[in-house]
């Protein structure tokens, strides 16, 4: 029972490099989200998807891109990495929208450092 | 704009005693509140939730209280166990949007 799987677990990038954080879920959830967690702050929503082919911006979308070609996968792309994007990234999925009463299932996170 | 605040970064309690974690919010439009628990190197996991139309929800050792007039909620853990040691996040959301707001978390340490 895998749930939400994120890869890689750790990554170090140089400023200006691009990369894709992978997220896959096997629960057939329609809703998927990406959050970042920074010290002293709560999880902040970057982008979310309400189903295959449909994505929208969250609270902090700048510098990130997403797509949702299948129900299972929701990759997050850093277009040109900046030190301000050093953070821990969490992917989540749920039956209903993130603002609703259905709890989200989170992956174990990707710790990303930008030098 | 932190709409959900957890003002205590850490809390330490003795095993068997009560743990009380607090959360304040500013947006009166929130419909639902959830608590998540997070262990190191793992993602948050859902613990308990409460609707804005209720003032209490209980699940085993965990009880969440909501005071809408004060825009305050709290999580009570009784009795506390060493395995409860984790970071607890308060989260709030609205049915008419897709944004869930999280507090910064409170690290609970339960001492044997």
Coordinates of N, CA and C in Angstrom, one line a residue, chain A:
Chain A
X1 N 0.8 -1.2 0.0 CA 0.0 0.0 0.0 C 0.9 1.2 0.0
X2 N 1.3 1.7 -1.2 CA 2.3 2.8 -1.3 C 1.7 4.1 -0.9
X3 N 0.5 4.5 -1.3 CA 0.0 5.8 -0.9 C 0.5 6.9 -1.9
X4 N 1.2 7.8 -1.3 CA 1.9 8.9 -2.1 C 3.4 8.7 -2.1
X5 N 4.0 8.6 -3.2 CA 5.4 8.4 -3.4 C 6.1 9.6 -4.0
X6 N 7.1 10.1 -3.3 CA 7.9 11.2 -3.9 C 9.3 10.8 -4.1
X7 N 9.8 11.3 -5.3 CA 11.2 11.0 -5.6 C 11.8 12.3 -6.2
X8 N 13.1 12.6 -6.0 CA 14.0 12.0 -5.0 C 13.7 12.4 -3.6
X9 N 14.3 11.8 -2.6 CA 14.2 12.2 -1.2 C 15.1 13.4 -0.9
X10 N 16.2 13.5 -1.6 CA 17.1 14.6 -1.4 C 17.7 15.0 -2.7
X11 N 18.0 16.3 -2.9 CA 18.6 16.8 -4.1 C 19.3 18.1 -3.8
X12 N 20.5 18.3 -4.4 CA 21.2 19.5 -4.3 C 21.4 20.0 -5.7
X13 N 21.0 21.3 -5.9 CA 21.1 21.9 -7.3 C 22.0 23.2 -7.2
X14 N 22.5 23.6 -8.3 CA 23.1 24.9 -8.5 C 22.1 25.9 -9.0
X15 N 22.3 27.1 -8.6 CA 21.4 28.2 -9.0 C 21.3 28.2 -10.6
X16 N 20.1 28.3 -11.1 CA 19.9 28.3 -12.5 C 19.6 26.9 -13.1
X17 N 19.8 25.9 -12.4 CA 19.5 24.5 -12.9 C 18.0 24.3 -12.8
X18 N 17.6 23.4 -13.6 CA 16.2 23.0 -13.6 C 16.1 21.5 -13.2
X19 N 14.9 21.2 -12.6 CA 14.7 19.8 -12.2 C 13.2 19.5 -12.0
X20 N 12.9 18.3 -12.0 CA 11.5 17.9 -11.8 C 11.4 17.0 -10.5
X21 N 10.5 17.4 -9.6 CA 10.2 16.5 -8.5 C 9.0 15.7 -8.8
X22 N 9.2 14.3 -8.6 CA 8.1 13.4 -9.0 C 7.2 13.1 -7.8
X23 N 5.9 12.9 -8.2 CA 4.9 12.5 -7.2 C 3.9 11.6 -7.9
X24 N 3.7 10.5 -7.2 CA 2.7 9.5 -7.7 C 1.9 9.0 -6.6
X25 N 0.6 8.8 -6.9 CA -0.3 8.2 -5.8 C -1.1 7.1 -6.5
X26 N -1.4 6.1 -5.6 CA -2.1 4.9 -6.1 C -3.5 4.7 -5.5
X27 N -4.1 5.8 -5.0 CA -5.4 5.8 -4.3 C -6.5 6.3 -5.2
X28 N -6.2 6.6 -6.5 CA -7.2 7.1 -7.4 C -7.9 8.4 -7.0
X29 N -7.1 9.2 -6.2 CA -7.5 10.5 -5.8 C -7.6 11.5 -7.0
X30 N -8.6 12.3 -7.0 CA -8.7 13.3 -8.1 C -7.8 14.5 -7.7
X31 N -7.7 14.9 -6.5 CA -7.1 16.1 -6.1 C -5.6 15.8 -5.7
X32 N -4.7 16.6 -6.2 CA -3.3 16.5 -5.8 C -2.7 17.9 -5.6
X33 N -1.8 18.0 -4.7 CA -1.3 19.3 -4.4 C 0.2 19.2 -4.1
X34 N 0.9 20.4 -4.3 CA 2.3 20.5 -3.9 C 2.4 21.6 -2.8
X35 N 3.1 21.3 -1.8 CA 3.4 22.3 -0.7 C 4.9 22.4 -0.5
X36 N 5.3 23.6 0.0 CA 6.7 23.7 0.5 C 6.6 24.1 2.0
X37 N 7.6 23.5 2.7 CA 7.7 23.8 4.2 C 9.0 24.5 4.5
X38 N 8.9 25.7 5.0 CA 10.1 26.4 5.4 C 10.1 26.6 6.9
X39 N 11.3 26.8 7.5 CA 11.4 26.9 9.0 C 10.6 28.1 9.5
X40 N 9.8 27.8 10.6 CA 9.0 28.9 11.2 C 7.7 29.2 10.4
X41 N 7.5 28.4 9.4 CA 6.3 28.7 8.6 C 5.5 27.4 8.4
X42 N 4.2 27.5 8.1 CA 3.4 26.3 7.8 C 3.7 25.9 6.4
X43 N 3.0 24.8 6.1 CA 3.1 24.3 4.7 C 2.3 25.4 3.8
X44 N 2.9 25.7 2.7 CA 2.3 26.7 1.8 C 2.0 26.0 0.5
X45 N 0.8 26.2 -0.1 CA 0.4 25.6 -1.3 C 1.1 26.3 -2.5
X46 N 1.7 25.4 -3.3 CA 2.4 26.0 -4.5 C 1.4 25.9 -5.7
X47 N 1.0 24.7 -6.1 CA 0.1 24.4 -7.2 C -0.8 23.2 -6.8
X48 N -2.0 23.1 -7.4 CA -2.8 22.0 -7.1 C -3.5 21.6 -8.4
X49 N -4.1 20.4 -8.4 CA -4.8 19.9 -9.5 C -6.1 19.2 -9.1
X50 N -7.2 19.5 -9.8 CA -8.5 18.9 -9.4 C -8.8 17.7 -10.3
X51 N -7.9 17.3 -11.2 CA -8.1 16.1 -12.0 C -7.1 16.2 -13.2
X52 N -7.0 15.1 -13.9 CA -6.1 15.1 -15.1 C -6.4 16.2 -16.0
X53 N -5.4 16.9 -16.4 CA -5.5 18.0 -17.3 C -5.9 19.3 -16.8
X54 N -6.1 19.4 -15.4 CA -6.6 20.6 -14.8 C -5.7 21.0 -13.6
X55 N -5.0 22.1 -13.7 CA -4.2 22.6 -12.6 C -4.4 24.1 -12.4
X56 N -4.0 24.5 -11.2 CA -4.2 25.9 -10.8 C -3.2 26.3 -9.8
X57 N -3.0 27.6 -9.6 CA -2.0 28.1 -8.7 C -2.5 28.2 -7.3
X58 N -1.5 28.0 -6.4 CA -1.8 28.2 -5.0 C -1.3 29.5 -4.5
X59 N -0.8 29.5 -3.2 CA -0.4 30.7 -2.6 C 1.0 31.2 -3.1
X60 N 1.9 30.2 -3.4 CA 3.3 30.6 -3.8 C 3.7 29.9 -5.1
X61 N 3.1 30.3 -6.2 CA 3.4 29.5 -7.5 C 4.6 29.9 -8.3
X62 N 5.2 31.1 -8.0 CA 6.2 31.7 -8.8 C 7.5 30.8 -8.8
X63 N 8.0 30.5 -10.0 CA 9.2 29.7 -10.2 C 8.9 28.2 -10.3
X64 N 7.7 27.8 -10.3 CA 7.3 26.4 -10.4 C 6.3 26.2 -11.5
X65 N 6.3 25.0 -12.1 CA 5.4 24.7 -13.1 C 4.9 23.2 -12.8
X66 N 3.6 23.0 -13.2 CA 3.1 21.6 -13.0 C 2.3 21.2 -14.2
X67 N 2.0 20.0 -14.3 CA 1.1 19.4 -15.3 C 0.5 18.1 -14.7
X68 N -0.6 17.7 -15.2 CA -1.3 16.5 -14.7 C -1.9 15.8 -15.9
X69 N -1.0 14.9 -16.5 CA -1.5 14.1 -17.6 C -2.2 12.8 -17.3
X70 N -2.0 12.3 -16.1 CA -2.7 11.2 -15.6 C -3.2 11.4 -14.2
X71 N -4.2 10.6 -13.7 CA -4.7 10.7 -12.4 C -3.6 10.5 -11.3
X72 N -2.6 9.5 -11.7 CA -1.7 9.1 -10.7 C -0.5 10.0 -10.5
X73 N -0.1 10.8 -11.5 CA 1.2 11.5 -11.4 C 1.0 13.0 -11.4
X74 N 1.8 13.7 -10.6 CA 1.7 15.2 -10.6 C 3.1 15.7 -10.3
X75 N 3.9 15.9 -11.4 CA 5.3 16.4 -11.2 C 5.3 17.9 -11.0
X76 N 6.3 18.3 -10.2 CA 6.6 19.7 -10.0 C 7.9 20.1 -10.6
X77 N 7.9 21.1 -11.5 CA 9.1 21.5 -12.2 C 9.6 22.8 -11.6
X78 N 10.9 22.9 -11.3 CA 11.6 24.1 -11.0 C 12.3 24.6 -12.3
X79 N 11.9 25.7 -12.8 CA 12.3 26.2 -14.1 C 13.8 26.6 -14.1
X80 N 14.1 27.4 -13.1 CA 15.5 28.0 -13.0 C 15.7 28.1 -11.5
X81 N 16.4 27.2 -10.8 CA 16.4 27.1 -9.4 C 17.1 28.3 -8.8
X82 N 16.5 28.8 -7.7 CA 17.1 30.0 -6.9 C 17.2 29.5 -5.5
X83 N 18.2 30.1 -4.8 CA 18.4 29.8 -3.4 C 17.2 29.9 -2.5
X84 N 16.2 30.8 -2.9 CA 15.0 31.0 -2.1 C 14.1 29.8 -2.3
X85 N 14.4 28.9 -3.2 CA 13.6 27.7 -3.3 C 14.1 26.5 -2.5
X86 N 15.2 26.7 -1.8 CA 15.6 25.7 -0.8 C 14.5 25.5 0.2
X87 N 14.1 24.3 0.3 CA 12.9 24.0 1.1 C 12.7 22.5 1.2
X88 N 11.7 22.0 1.9 CA 11.2 20.7 1.9 C 9.9 20.7 1.2
X89 N 9.7 19.9 0.2 CA 8.6 19.9 -0.7 C 7.7 18.6 -0.4
X90 N 6.4 18.8 -0.2 CA 5.5 17.7 0.0 C 4.4 17.7 -1.0
X91 N 4.2 16.5 -1.5 CA 3.1 16.3 -2.4 C 2.0 15.6 -1.6
X92 N 0.7 15.9 -1.9 CA -0.4 15.4 -1.2 C -1.5 15.1 -2.2
X93 N -2.4 14.1 -1.8 CA -3.6 13.8 -2.6 C -4.8 13.6 -1.7
X94 N -6.0 13.8 -2.2 CA -7.2 13.6 -1.4 C -8.3 13.4 -2.3
X95 N -9.4 12.9 -1.8 CA -10.7 12.7 -2.5 C -11.3 14.0 -2.9
X96 N -11.2 14.9 -2.0 CA -11.9 16.2 -2.3 C -10.9 17.3 -2.3
X97 N -11.3 18.5 -2.6 CA -10.4 19.7 -2.7 C -9.7 19.9 -1.4
X98 N -8.5 20.5 -1.4 CA -7.7 20.7 -0.2 C -8.4 21.5 0.9
X99 N -9.3 22.4 0.5 CA -10.0 23.2 1.5 C -11.2 22.6 2.2
X100 N -11.5 21.3 1.7 CA -12.7 20.6 2.3 C -12.3 19.8 3.5
X101 N -13.3 18.9 3.9 CA -13.1 18.2 5.1 C -12.4 16.8 4.9
X102 N -12.1 16.5 3.7 CA -11.4 15.2 3.5 C -9.9 15.4 3.8
X103 N -9.3 14.6 4.6 CA -7.9 14.8 4.9 C -7.0 14.5 3.7
X104 N -5.9 15.1 3.6 CA -4.9 14.9 2.6 C -3.9 13.8 3.0
X105 N -3.5 13.0 2.0 CA -2.4 12.0 2.3 C -1.1 12.6 1.7
X106 N -0.1 12.7 2.5 CA 1.1 13.3 2.1 C 2.2 12.2 1.8
X107 N 3.1 12.6 0.9 CA 4.3 11.8 0.7 C 5.3 12.2 1.8
X108 N 6.5 11.5 1.8 CA 7.5 11.7 2.8 C 8.4 12.9 2.5
X109 N 8.2 13.6 1.4 CA 8.9 14.9 1.2 C 10.1 14.7 0.4
X110 N 10.5 15.8 -0.3 CA 11.8 16.0 -1.0 C 12.5 17.1 -0.4
X111 N 13.7 16.9 0.2 CA 14.5 18.0 0.7 C 15.4 18.5 -0.4
X112 N 15.2 19.8 -0.7 CA 15.9 20.4 -1.9 C 16.8 21.5 -1.4
X113 N 18.1 21.5 -1.8 CA 19.0 22.6 -1.5 C 19.5 23.2 -2.7
X114 N 19.4 24.5 -2.8 CA 19.9 25.3 -4.0 C 21.1 26.1 -3.6
X115 N 22.3 25.8 -4.2 CA 23.5 26.5 -3.9 C 23.8 27.7 -4.8

